[in-house]
CSV table of C-alpha atoms in Angstrom, one decimal:
chain,number,residue,atom,x,y,z
Z,1,MET,CA,-205.9,-148.3,44.8
Z,2,PHE,CA,-209.4,-149.5,45.4
Z,3,GLY,CA,-209.3,-148.8,49.0
Z,4,ARG,CA,-211.5,-146.4,50.9
Z,5,SER,CA,-210.8,-142.9,50.0
Z,6,GLN,CA,-210.4,-140.2,52.7
Z,7,ARG,CA,-212.8,-137.3,52.8
Z,8,SER,CA,-211.5,-133.9,53.3
Z,9,VAL,CA,-213.1,-132.1,56.5
Z,10,PHE,CA,-214.7,-128.9,55.6
Z,11,LYS,CA,-213.5,-125.8,57.8
Z,12,PRO,CA,-215.5,-122.8,57.7
Z,13,SER,CA,-213.5,-119.6,56.8
Z,14,VAL,CA,-213.4,-116.7,59.2
Z,15,TYR,CA,-214.2,-114.6,56.3
Z,16,GLN,CA,-217.2,-116.4,55.5
Z,17,PRO,CA,-220.1,-113.8,55.3
Z,18,GLY,CA,-222.4,-116.0,57.1
Z,19,LYS,CA,-220.0,-116.7,60.0
Z,20,ARG,CA,-218.5,-113.1,60.7
Z,21,SER,CA,-217.7,-112.5,64.3
Z,22,ARG,CA,-219.2,-109.5,66.3
Z,23,ARG,CA,-216.0,-109.2,68.6
Z,24,MET,CA,-213.6,-106.2,68.1
Z,25,PRO,CA,-210.2,-107.2,66.9
Z,26,ARG,CA,-207.7,-107.3,69.8
Z,27,TRP,CA,-205.4,-104.9,67.9
Z,28,LEU,CA,-208.1,-102.3,67.9
Z,29,VAL,CA,-208.9,-102.6,71.5
Z,30,LEU,CA,-205.2,-102.3,72.4
Z,31,LEU,CA,-204.9,-99.1,70.2
Z,32,LEU,CA,-208.1,-97.6,72.0
Z,33,VAL,CA,-206.9,-98.5,75.3
Z,34,GLY,CA,-203.4,-96.9,74.5
Z,35,ILE,CA,-205.1,-93.8,73.3
Z,36,GLY,CA,-207.2,-93.5,76.6
Z,37,LEU,CA,-204.0,-93.9,78.9
Z,38,GLY,CA,-202.0,-91.5,76.9
Z,39,ALA,CA,-204.9,-88.9,77.1
Z,40,GLY,CA,-205.2,-89.4,80.6
Z,41,GLY,CA,-201.5,-89.2,81.4
Z,42,VAL,CA,-201.2,-86.0,79.4
Z,43,LEU,CA,-204.3,-84.6,81.5
Z,44,PHE,CA,-202.5,-85.7,84.7
Z,45,LEU,CA,-199.3,-84.2,83.8
Z,46,GLN,CA,-200.9,-80.9,82.6
Z,47,THR,CA,-203.1,-80.7,85.9
Z,48,ASN,CA,-200.2,-81.5,88.3
Z,49,TYR,CA,-197.0,-80.3,86.8
Z,50,GLY,CA,-198.1,-78.1,83.8
Z,51,PRO,CA,-198.5,-74.4,83.9
Z,52,GLN,CA,-201.8,-73.3,85.7
Z,53,ARG,CA,-204.6,-72.0,83.6
Z,54,LEU,CA,-205.8,-68.7,84.6
Z,55,THR,CA,-209.4,-67.9,85.4
Z,56,ILE,CA,-211.2,-65.0,83.7
Z,57,GLU,CA,-210.9,-62.9,87.0
Z,58,GLN,CA,-207.1,-63.7,87.1
Z,59,SER,CA,-206.7,-62.8,83.4
Z,60,GLU,CA,-208.5,-59.6,83.9
Z,61,GLN,CA,-206.4,-58.8,87.0
Z,62,LEU,CA,-203.1,-59.6,85.0
Z,63,HIS,CA,-204.3,-57.4,82.2
Z,64,SER,CA,-205.0,-54.4,84.7
Z,65,GLU,CA,-201.5,-55.1,86.3
Z,66,LEU,CA,-199.8,-55.1,82.8
Z,67,SER,CA,-201.6,-51.8,81.9
Z,68,ALA,CA,-200.5,-50.2,85.3
Z,69,ALA,CA,-196.9,-51.4,84.7
Z,70,ASN,CA,-197.0,-49.7,81.3
Z,71,LEU,CA,-198.3,-46.4,82.7
Z,72,ASP,CA,-195.6,-46.5,85.3
Z,73,ARG,CA,-193.0,-47.0,82.6
Z,74,GLN,CA,-194.3,-44.1,80.7
Z,75,ARG,CA,-194.2,-42.0,83.7
Z,76,LEU,CA,-190.8,-42.9,84.6
Z,77,GLN,CA,-189.6,-42.4,80.9
Z,78,GLY,CA,-191.1,-38.8,81.1
Z,79,GLN,CA,-189.2,-38.3,84.4
Z,80,LEU,CA,-185.9,-39.6,82.9
Z,81,GLU,CA,-186.3,-37.2,80.1
Z,82,GLU,CA,-187.0,-34.3,82.2
Z,83,ALA,CA,-184.0,-35.1,84.4
Z,84,SER,CA,-182.1,-35.2,81.2
Z,85,GLN,CA,-183.1,-31.7,80.2
Z,86,GLN,CA,-182.5,-30.5,83.8
Z,87,ARG,CA,-179.0,-31.9,83.6
Z,88,ASP,CA,-178.2,-30.3,80.1
Z,89,SER,CA,-179.8,-27.0,81.6
Z,90,ALA,CA,-177.5,-27.3,84.7
Z,91,ARG,CA,-174.4,-27.9,82.6
Z,92,SER,CA,-175.4,-24.8,80.5
Z,93,THR,CA,-176.0,-22.7,83.7
Z,94,HIS,CA,-172.7,-23.9,85.1
Z,95,GLY,CA,-170.7,-22.7,82.1
Z,96,LYS,CA,-172.5,-19.5,82.3
Z,97,LEU,CA,-171.9,-19.0,86.1
Z,98,THR,CA,-168.1,-19.9,85.5
Z,99,THR,CA,-167.9,-17.2,83.0
Z,100,ASP,CA,-169.7,-14.7,85.1
Z,101,LEU,CA,-167.4,-15.6,88.0
Z,102,ALA,CA,-164.4,-15.0,86.1
Z,103,GLN,CA,-165.8,-11.6,85.0
Z,104,ALA,CA,-166.6,-10.7,88.7
Z,105,GLN,CA,-163.1,-11.7,89.8
Z,106,GLN,CA,-161.6,-9.5,87.1
Z,107,GLN,CA,-163.9,-6.7,88.4
Z,108,ILE,CA,-162.9,-7.3,92.0
Z,109,THR,CA,-159.3,-6.9,90.9
Z,110,ALA,CA,-159.8,-3.8,89.2
Z,111,LEU,CA,-161.9,-2.4,92.1
Z,112,ASN,CA,-159.2,-3.3,94.6
Z,113,LYS,CA,-156.6,-1.3,92.6
Z,114,ASP,CA,-159.1,1.7,92.3
Z,115,LEU,CA,-159.6,1.5,96.0
Z,116,GLN,CA,-155.8,1.4,96.7
Z,117,LEU,CA,-155.5,4.7,94.8
Z,118,PHE,CA,-158.5,6.0,96.5
Z,119,GLU,CA,-156.8,5.2,100.0
Z,120,GLU,CA,-153.3,6.8,98.7
Z,121,ALA,CA,-155.2,9.9,97.6
Z,122,ILE,CA,-157.1,10.6,100.9
Z,123,PRO,CA,-155.0,12.7,103.5
Z,124,PRO,CA,-154.1,10.4,106.5
Z,125,ASP,CA,-155.0,11.0,110.0
Z,126,PRO,CA,-152.6,13.7,111.4
Z,127,ARG,CA,-152.1,11.5,114.4
Z,128,GLY,CA,-150.7,8.6,112.3
Z,129,SER,CA,-152.8,5.8,114.4
Z,130,ASN,CA,-153.8,2.5,112.8
Z,131,ILE,CA,-157.5,3.5,112.9
Z,132,GLY,CA,-158.2,7.1,111.6
Z,133,VAL,CA,-161.0,9.6,110.6
Z,134,ARG,CA,-159.8,10.2,107.2
Z,135,SER,CA,-162.6,12.7,106.2
Z,136,ALA,CA,-166.0,14.1,107.2
Z,137,LEU,CA,-168.7,16.4,106.0
Z,138,LEU,CA,-170.9,18.0,108.7
Z,139,THR,CA,-173.9,20.2,107.6
Z,140,ARG,CA,-176.7,22.0,109.4
Z,141,GLU,CA,-180.2,20.9,108.6
Z,142,PRO,CA,-183.5,21.8,110.2
Z,143,GLY,CA,-183.5,20.2,113.8
Z,144,GLN,CA,-180.5,18.3,113.2
Z,145,LEU,CA,-176.8,17.8,112.1
Z,146,GLY,CA,-176.1,16.0,108.9
Z,147,TYR,CA,-173.0,14.0,108.8
Z,148,GLN,CA,-170.9,11.9,106.4
Z,149,VAL,CA,-167.7,10.3,107.9
Z,150,LEU,CA,-164.9,8.1,106.4
Z,151,ILE,CA,-163.2,5.9,108.8
Z,152,MET,CA,-160.2,4.0,107.5
Z,153,ARG,CA,-158.0,1.3,109.0
Z,154,ASP,CA,-154.2,1.1,107.6
Z,155,ASN,CA,-153.3,-2.6,108.2
Z,156,ALA,CA,-156.7,-4.2,107.8
Z,157,LYS,CA,-155.1,-7.5,106.8
Z,158,ALA,CA,-153.3,-7.9,110.0
Z,159,GLY,CA,-156.4,-9.2,112.1
Z,160,ALA,CA,-159.9,-9.6,112.6
Z,161,PRO,CA,-162.4,-6.7,112.1
Z,162,PHE,CA,-162.4,-3.9,114.4
Z,163,LYS,CA,-165.3,-3.6,116.7
Z,164,GLY,CA,-166.1,-0.4,118.5
Z,165,THR,CA,-168.2,2.8,118.4
Z,166,VAL,CA,-168.3,6.3,116.9
Z,167,GLN,CA,-169.0,9.1,119.2
Z,168,PHE,CA,-169.9,12.7,118.3
Z,169,ALA,CA,-169.5,15.7,120.6
Z,170,VAL,CA,-171.4,18.7,119.0
Z,171,GLU,CA,-170.4,22.1,120.4
Z,172,GLY,CA,-172.6,24.9,119.6
Z,173,ARG,CA,-174.8,28.0,120.9
Z,174,TYR,CA,-178.2,28.6,121.8
Z,175,PRO,CA,-180.2,31.7,120.8
Z,176,ASN,CA,-179.5,33.3,124.2
Z,177,GLY,CA,-175.8,33.0,123.8
Z,178,ARG,CA,-175.2,30.1,126.0
Z,179,ILE,CA,-172.7,27.7,124.8
Z,180,ASP,CA,-173.3,24.0,125.3
Z,181,THR,CA,-171.7,20.5,124.0
Z,182,ILE,CA,-174.4,17.9,122.8
Z,183,ALA,CA,-173.2,14.2,123.0
Z,184,PRO,CA,-175.8,12.1,120.9
Z,185,ASP,CA,-175.7,8.2,121.4
Z,186,ALA,CA,-172.6,6.3,120.2
Z,187,ILE,CA,-172.9,4.6,116.8
Z,188,PRO,CA,-171.8,1.0,116.5
Z,189,LEU,CA,-168.7,0.5,114.2
Z,190,ASP,CA,-167.7,-2.8,112.5
Z,191,LEU,CA,-164.4,-1.8,110.6
Z,192,ASP,CA,-162.7,-4.1,108.2
Z,193,ARG,CA,-160.8,-1.9,105.8
Z,194,TYR,CA,-162.9,1.2,105.7
Z,195,GLN,CA,-166.3,2.4,106.8
Z,196,HIS,CA,-168.5,5.2,105.2
Z,197,MET,CA,-171.0,6.5,107.7
Z,198,SER,CA,-173.9,8.8,107.0
Z,199,GLY,CA,-177.0,10.1,108.8
Z,200,GLY,CA,-178.4,12.9,111.0
Z,201,LEU,CA,-178.0,13.7,114.7
Z,202,LYS,CA,-180.9,15.4,116.3
Z,203,LEU,CA,-180.2,18.7,118.0
Z,204,PRO,CA,-182.2,20.9,120.6
Z,205,ASP,CA,-184.5,23.5,119.1
Z,206,GLY,CA,-182.7,26.8,118.3
Z,207,PHE,CA,-179.1,25.0,119.0
Z,208,VAL,CA,-176.6,26.1,116.1
Z,209,ALA,CA,-173.7,23.6,115.8
Z,210,ARG,CA,-170.3,25.1,115.4
Z,211,THR,CA,-167.8,22.2,115.7
Z,212,VAL,CA,-167.8,18.5,116.0
Z,213,THR,CA,-165.3,16.3,117.6
Z,214,ILE,CA,-165.5,12.6,116.4
Z,215,LYS,CA,-163.9,9.8,118.4
Z,216,VAL,CA,-163.4,6.2,117.5
Z,217,LEU,CA,-163.6,4.1,120.7
Z,218,ASP,CA,-163.0,0.3,121.1
Z,219,GLY,CA,-164.9,-2.1,123.2
Z,220,ALA,CA,-163.3,-1.0,126.5
Z,221,GLN,CA,-164.0,2.8,125.4
Z,222,ARG,CA,-160.5,3.4,124.9
Z,223,GLN,CA,-159.9,6.1,122.2
Z,224,GLN,CA,-158.5,4.8,119.1
Z,225,ALA,CA,-158.9,8.0,116.8
Z,226,MET,CA,-160.1,11.6,117.2
Z,227,ARG,CA,-160.7,14.5,114.6
Z,228,VAL,CA,-162.4,17.9,114.9
Z,229,TYR,CA,-164.4,19.4,112.2
Z,230,TYR,CA,-166.0,22.6,111.6
Z,231,VAL,CA,-169.8,22.5,110.6
Z,232,ARG,CA,-170.6,24.0,107.3
Z,233,GLY,CA,-173.7,26.0,106.4
């Protein structure tokens, strides 16, 4: 009870103002180090694995390419609209052509019927051959002989068109009384069903035509038809 008392040892507090430490706390150091490492990692990933940043020149080039692509799109859109209009116009034209074709076919049918009546009304060639000179009109004209000749083929559906020539033999008289026969150059003939020929045959001065013999010759110069007509006028 009366022994030596133990004295308490004084320990200065870390929060004592006079004894404050100047070192940064460990937790703050770790926090700053973590922030630095995180920022560096993000920068590393963005630089090596992230999307590449464009320079000013690359950005301007990209803008120009985008503008050009937009112009191309507008041009193609215009071409598409024009093609659509042409398609609609073609459909309308096709419908009109179909109608016109039907009308033309009806007219051809009517003309074929009229032609059949026309053929039946014309007197046949007296010789009764397949190809015949069905009619002719011959007139005297100054210095020549005018002609209109109708040559027809009876069975035109039986084969290919007939190819030959038409030959005129003009018999007449000169002013001195001499009688002569003029044979102008033959005229080519391409005959399917019928052929109407017209023109003029040059004659010698003073020659007066009286009669004309019309012959149809084939390619081998064989006679296929012949008629004799008097000259009018």
